[in-house]
mmCIF file of N, CA and C in Angstrom:
data_model
loop_
_atom_site.group_PDB
_atom_site.id
_atom_site.type_symbol
_atom_site.label_atom_id
_atom_site.label_comp_id
_atom_site.label_asym_id
_atom_site.label_seq_id
_atom_site.Cartn_x
_atom_site.Cartn_y
_atom_site.Cartn_z
ATOM 1 N N MET A 1 54.705 -18.106 -2.800
ATOM 2 C CA MET A 1 54.859 -19.536 -2.762
ATOM 3 C C MET A 1 54.629 -20.103 -4.153
ATOM 4 N N ASP A 2 55.415 -21.063 -4.501
ATOM 5 C CA ASP A 2 55.260 -21.704 -5.792
ATOM 6 C C ASP A 2 54.054 -22.624 -5.825
ATOM 7 N N LYS A 3 53.771 -23.235 -4.716
ATOM 8 C CA LYS A 3 52.669 -24.189 -4.658
ATOM 9 C C LYS A 3 51.423 -23.486 -4.146
ATOM 10 N N TYR A 4 50.289 -24.022 -4.547
ATOM 11 C CA TYR A 4 49.022 -23.470 -4.086
ATOM 12 C C TYR A 4 48.398 -24.458 -3.111
ATOM 13 N N TYR A 5 48.165 -23.999 -1.917
ATOM 14 C CA TYR A 5 47.531 -24.827 -0.902
ATOM 15 C C TYR A 5 46.183 -24.203 -0.569
ATOM 16 N N SER A 6 45.130 -24.962 -0.784
ATOM 17 C CA SER A 6 43.815 -24.415 -0.473
ATOM 18 C C SER A 6 43.389 -24.848 0.922
ATOM 19 N N TYR A 7 42.566 -24.030 1.493
ATOM 20 C CA TYR A 7 42.011 -24.338 2.808
ATOM 21 C C TYR A 7 41.178 -25.612 2.727
ATOM 22 N N THR A 8 40.514 -25.806 1.589
ATOM 23 C CA THR A 8 39.704 -27.003 1.387
ATOM 24 C C THR A 8 40.566 -28.261 1.421
ATOM 25 N N ASP A 9 41.724 -28.212 0.754
ATOM 26 C CA ASP A 9 42.633 -29.363 0.771
ATOM 27 C C ASP A 9 43.093 -29.668 2.186
ATOM 28 N N PHE A 10 43.375 -28.624 2.926
ATOM 29 C CA PHE A 10 43.822 -28.831 4.301
ATOM 30 C C PHE A 10 42.706 -29.445 5.147
ATOM 31 N N LEU A 11 41.478 -28.948 4.971
ATOM 32 C CA LEU A 11 40.352 -29.511 5.725
ATOM 33 C C LEU A 11 40.101 -30.969 5.351
ATOM 34 N N LYS A 12 40.268 -31.298 4.061
ATOM 35 C CA LYS A 12 40.119 -32.691 3.642
ATOM 36 C C LYS A 12 41.140 -33.572 4.344
ATOM 37 N N ALA A 13 42.369 -33.106 4.399
ATOM 38 C CA ALA A 13 43.426 -33.874 5.061
ATOM 39 C C ALA A 13 43.133 -34.017 6.546
ATOM 40 N N MET A 14 42.565 -32.988 7.150
ATOM 41 C CA MET A 14 42.239 -33.035 8.574
ATOM 42 C C MET A 14 41.061 -33.971 8.850
ATOM 43 N N SER A 15 40.101 -34.035 7.921
ATOM 44 C CA SER A 15 38.889 -34.811 8.168
ATOM 45 C C SER A 15 39.067 -36.300 7.920
ATOM 46 N N ASP A 16 40.061 -36.680 7.140
ATOM 47 C CA ASP A 16 40.301 -38.104 6.900
ATOM 48 C C ASP A 16 40.660 -38.776 8.216
ATOM 49 N N THR A 17 39.889 -39.793 8.555
ATOM 50 C CA THR A 17 40.144 -40.484 9.819
ATOM 51 C C THR A 17 41.420 -41.299 9.720
ATOM 52 N N GLY A 18 42.205 -41.225 10.761
ATOM 53 C CA GLY A 18 43.444 -41.987 10.808
ATOM 54 C C GLY A 18 44.569 -41.403 9.991
ATOM 55 N N THR A 19 44.364 -40.220 9.459
ATOM 56 C CA THR A 19 45.424 -39.611 8.658
ATOM 57 C C THR A 19 45.909 -38.325 9.305
ATOM 58 N N GLU A 20 46.085 -38.371 10.590
ATOM 59 C CA GLU A 20 46.607 -37.189 11.278
ATOM 60 C C GLU A 20 47.994 -36.853 10.749
ATOM 61 N N ASN A 21 48.728 -37.884 10.359
ATOM 62 C CA ASN A 21 50.057 -37.651 9.804
ATOM 63 C C ASN A 21 49.970 -36.923 8.472
ATOM 64 N N THR A 22 48.911 -37.189 7.707
ATOM 65 C CA THR A 22 48.732 -36.522 6.421
ATOM 66 C C THR A 22 48.535 -35.026 6.613
ATOM 67 N N SER A 23 47.673 -34.655 7.538
ATOM 68 C CA SER A 23 47.429 -33.230 7.767
ATOM 69 C C SER A 23 48.660 -32.560 8.358
ATOM 70 N N ALA A 24 49.356 -33.252 9.247
ATOM 71 C CA ALA A 24 50.578 -32.689 9.827
ATOM 72 C C ALA A 24 51.646 -32.533 8.757
ATOM 73 N N ALA A 25 51.733 -33.506 7.853
ATOM 74 C CA ALA A 25 52.721 -33.434 6.772
ATOM 75 C C ALA A 25 52.396 -32.286 5.823
ATOM 76 N N LEU A 26 51.107 -32.104 5.526
ATOM 77 C CA LEU A 26 50.698 -31.003 4.656
ATOM 78 C C LEU A 26 51.027 -29.664 5.298
ATOM 79 N N LEU A 27 50.718 -29.529 6.565
ATOM 80 C CA LEU A 27 51.011 -28.287 7.274
ATOM 81 C C LEU A 27 52.515 -28.038 7.321
ATOM 82 N N GLN A 28 53.281 -29.082 7.558
ATOM 83 C CA GLN A 28 54.737 -28.954 7.587
ATOM 84 C C GLN A 28 55.269 -28.538 6.215
ATOM 85 N N GLU A 29 54.702 -29.101 5.157
ATOM 86 C CA GLU A 29 55.121 -28.740 3.803
ATOM 87 C C GLU A 29 54.810 -27.277 3.504
ATOM 88 N N ILE A 30 53.652 -26.809 3.961
ATOM 89 C CA ILE A 30 53.276 -25.409 3.762
ATOM 90 C C ILE A 30 54.262 -24.488 4.478
ATOM 91 N N TYR A 31 54.564 -24.799 5.736
ATOM 92 C CA TYR A 31 55.502 -23.973 6.495
ATOM 93 C C TYR A 31 56.895 -23.993 5.881
ATOM 94 N N LEU A 32 57.331 -25.151 5.417
ATOM 95 C CA LEU A 32 58.648 -25.256 4.798
ATOM 96 C C LEU A 32 58.707 -24.429 3.525
ATOM 97 N N ASP A 33 57.654 -24.487 2.725
ATOM 98 C CA ASP A 33 57.592 -23.716 1.493
ATOM 99 C C ASP A 33 57.620 -22.220 1.786
ATOM 100 N N MET A 34 56.880 -21.795 2.809
ATOM 101 C CA MET A 34 56.874 -20.381 3.195
ATOM 102 C C MET A 34 58.258 -19.947 3.677
ATOM 103 N N PHE A 35 58.911 -20.788 4.460
ATOM 104 C CA PHE A 35 60.238 -20.478 4.979
ATOM 105 C C PHE A 35 61.247 -20.338 3.841
ATOM 106 N N LEU A 36 61.228 -21.280 2.907
ATOM 107 C CA LEU A 36 62.165 -21.226 1.787
ATOM 108 C C LEU A 36 61.915 -20.005 0.907
ATOM 109 N N ASP A 37 60.647 -19.657 0.692
ATOM 110 C CA ASP A 37 60.331 -18.450 -0.073
ATOM 111 C C ASP A 37 60.864 -17.203 0.627
ATOM 112 N N HIS A 38 60.733 -17.162 1.946
ATOM 113 C CA HIS A 38 61.221 -16.020 2.720
ATOM 114 C C HIS A 38 62.744 -15.899 2.602
ATOM 115 N N ILE A 39 63.448 -17.012 2.748
ATOM 116 C CA ILE A 39 64.910 -17.007 2.641
ATOM 117 C C ILE A 39 65.340 -16.570 1.247
ATOM 118 N N HIS A 40 64.686 -17.100 0.226
ATOM 119 C CA HIS A 40 65.028 -16.733 -1.152
ATOM 120 C C HIS A 40 64.816 -15.241 -1.386
ATOM 121 N N ARG A 41 63.718 -14.719 -0.882
ATOM 122 C CA ARG A 41 63.411 -13.292 -1.047
ATOM 123 C C ARG A 41 64.453 -12.420 -0.350
ATOM 124 N N GLU A 42 64.833 -12.791 0.873
ATOM 125 C CA GLU A 42 65.840 -12.021 1.608
ATOM 126 C C GLU A 42 67.179 -12.021 0.875
ATOM 127 N N GLN A 43 67.555 -13.165 0.318
ATOM 128 C CA GLN A 43 68.815 -13.249 -0.422
ATOM 129 C C GLN A 43 68.754 -12.404 -1.688
ATOM 130 N N LEU A 44 67.620 -12.407 -2.350
ATOM 131 C CA LEU A 44 67.454 -11.609 -3.557
ATOM 132 C C LEU A 44 67.546 -10.117 -3.235
ATOM 133 N N ILE A 45 66.937 -9.695 -2.140
ATOM 134 C CA ILE A 45 67.009 -8.292 -1.726
ATOM 135 C C ILE A 45 68.452 -7.901 -1.430
ATOM 136 N N GLU A 46 69.167 -8.743 -0.696
ATOM 137 C CA GLU A 46 70.571 -8.458 -0.379
ATOM 138 C C GLU A 46 71.411 -8.356 -1.647
ATOM 139 N N ARG A 47 71.179 -9.267 -2.593
ATOM 140 C CA ARG A 47 71.930 -9.261 -3.847
ATOM 141 C C ARG A 47 71.656 -7.981 -4.638
ATOM 142 N N LEU A 48 70.388 -7.573 -4.701
ATOM 143 C CA LEU A 48 70.045 -6.351 -5.430
ATOM 144 C C LEU A 48 70.640 -5.120 -4.758
ATOM 145 N N GLU A 49 70.599 -5.069 -3.426
ATOM 146 C CA GLU A 49 71.179 -3.926 -2.716
ATOM 147 C C GLU A 49 72.686 -3.840 -2.954
ATOM 148 N N LYS A 50 73.353 -4.979 -3.000
ATOM 149 C CA LYS A 50 74.793 -4.995 -3.275
ATOM 150 C C LYS A 50 75.071 -4.497 -4.691
ATOM 151 N N ARG A 51 74.272 -4.945 -5.648
ATOM 152 C CA ARG A 51 74.452 -4.501 -7.035
ATOM 153 C C ARG A 51 74.163 -3.007 -7.180
ATOM 154 N N ILE A 52 73.184 -2.504 -6.431
ATOM 155 C CA ILE A 52 72.885 -1.069 -6.457
ATOM 156 C C ILE A 52 74.081 -0.284 -5.932
ATOM 157 N N ASP A 53 74.659 -0.736 -4.829
ATOM 158 C CA ASP A 53 75.847 -0.074 -4.275
ATOM 159 C C ASP A 53 77.001 -0.080 -5.270
ATOM 160 N N GLU A 54 77.215 -1.213 -5.938
ATOM 161 C CA GLU A 54 78.293 -1.307 -6.925
ATOM 162 C C GLU A 54 78.040 -0.367 -8.102
ATOM 163 N N ALA A 55 76.791 -0.290 -8.552
ATOM 164 C CA ALA A 55 76.446 0.605 -9.656
ATOM 165 C C ALA A 55 76.683 2.059 -9.258
ATOM 166 N N LEU A 56 76.366 2.408 -8.016
ATOM 167 C CA LEU A 56 76.623 3.768 -7.531
ATOM 168 C C LEU A 56 78.123 4.054 -7.487
ATOM 169 N N ASP A 57 78.897 3.081 -6.987
ATOM 170 C CA ASP A 57 80.347 3.259 -6.908
ATOM 171 C C ASP A 57 80.967 3.456 -8.284
ATOM 172 N N LEU A 58 80.425 2.754 -9.286
ATOM 173 C CA LEU A 58 80.963 2.844 -10.644
ATOM 174 C C LEU A 58 80.342 3.986 -11.448
ATOM 175 N N GLY A 59 79.314 4.611 -10.905
ATOM 176 C CA GLY A 59 78.626 5.683 -11.614
ATOM 177 C C GLY A 59 77.824 5.172 -12.803
ATOM 178 N N ASP A 60 77.385 3.941 -12.739
ATOM 179 C CA ASP A 60 76.641 3.314 -13.833
ATOM 180 C C ASP A 60 75.143 3.534 -13.611
ATOM 181 N N GLN A 61 74.637 4.592 -14.227
ATOM 182 C CA GLN A 61 73.241 4.966 -14.024
ATOM 183 C C GLN A 61 72.280 3.921 -14.594
ATOM 184 N N GLU A 62 72.655 3.323 -15.723
ATOM 185 C CA GLU A 62 71.777 2.333 -16.357
ATOM 186 C C GLU A 62 71.551 1.123 -15.441
ATOM 187 N N LYS A 63 72.630 0.594 -14.876
ATOM 188 C CA LYS A 63 72.494 -0.554 -13.976
ATOM 189 C C LYS A 63 71.808 -0.150 -12.675
ATOM 190 N N PHE A 64 72.098 1.062 -12.208
ATOM 191 C CA PHE A 64 71.439 1.550 -11.000
ATOM 192 C C PHE A 64 69.926 1.570 -11.188
ATOM 193 N N MET A 65 69.483 2.109 -12.314
ATOM 194 C CA MET A 65 68.050 2.185 -12.587
ATOM 195 C C MET A 65 67.442 0.785 -12.733
ATOM 196 N N LEU A 66 68.178 -0.116 -13.370
ATOM 197 C CA LEU A 66 67.696 -1.483 -13.547
ATOM 198 C C LEU A 66 67.496 -2.168 -12.200
ATOM 199 N N TYR A 67 68.519 -2.118 -11.348
ATOM 200 C CA TYR A 67 68.461 -2.817 -10.065
ATOM 201 C C TYR A 67 67.475 -2.170 -9.089
ATOM 202 N N THR A 68 67.397 -0.842 -9.087
ATOM 203 C CA THR A 68 66.419 -0.201 -8.202
ATOM 204 C C THR A 68 64.996 -0.497 -8.666
ATOM 205 N N GLY A 69 64.805 -0.594 -9.977
ATOM 206 C CA GLY A 69 63.487 -0.965 -10.501
ATOM 207 C C GLY A 69 63.090 -2.368 -10.070
ATOM 208 N N GLN A 70 64.054 -3.282 -10.125
ATOM 209 C CA GLN A 70 63.783 -4.655 -9.687
ATOM 210 C C GLN A 70 63.483 -4.700 -8.190
ATOM 211 N N LEU A 71 64.225 -3.914 -7.416
ATOM 212 C CA LEU A 71 64.001 -3.882 -5.970
ATOM 213 C C LEU A 71 62.631 -3.284 -5.642
ATOM 214 N N LYS A 72 62.259 -2.218 -6.354
ATOM 215 C CA LYS A 72 60.937 -1.618 -6.149
ATOM 216 C C LYS A 72 59.836 -2.621 -6.466
ATOM 217 N N GLU A 73 60.001 -3.347 -7.560
ATOM 218 C CA GLU A 73 59.007 -4.343 -7.960
ATOM 219 C C GLU A 73 58.885 -5.445 -6.910
ATOM 220 N N LEU A 74 60.005 -5.833 -6.355
ATOM 221 C CA LEU A 74 60.010 -6.861 -5.317
ATOM 222 C C LEU A 74 59.282 -6.378 -4.064
ATOM 223 N N HIS A 75 59.519 -5.120 -3.685
ATOM 224 C CA HIS A 75 58.853 -4.565 -2.502
ATOM 225 C C HIS A 75 57.373 -4.282 -2.766
ATOM 226 N N LYS A 76 57.037 -4.012 -4.031
ATOM 227 C CA LYS A 76 55.644 -3.742 -4.387
ATOM 228 C C LYS A 76 54.779 -4.991 -4.189
ATOM 229 N N ASN A 77 55.387 -6.160 -4.305
ATOM 230 C CA ASN A 77 54.651 -7.416 -4.170
ATOM 231 C C ASN A 77 54.468 -7.841 -2.722
ATOM 232 N N ASP A 78 54.839 -6.980 -1.774
ATOM 233 C CA ASP A 78 54.665 -7.312 -0.346
ATOM 234 C C ASP A 78 53.214 -7.381 0.028
#
């Protein structure tokens, strides 16, 4: 996630009287950010896998190594 959401910030939003909408909005923003990050990651994986296949078809070892390295790095951050 690009944004940092602390548990403390969420509790502050929850504890403010009359600001139930604030805490709900914060929670919704967190979920939306997580969803968008997930979609972006899936698209990046698909793009890298396609480039790896193309590099294999062309016999381009340099690009194959580059793209597989990027894919490994992406999976390492799981």
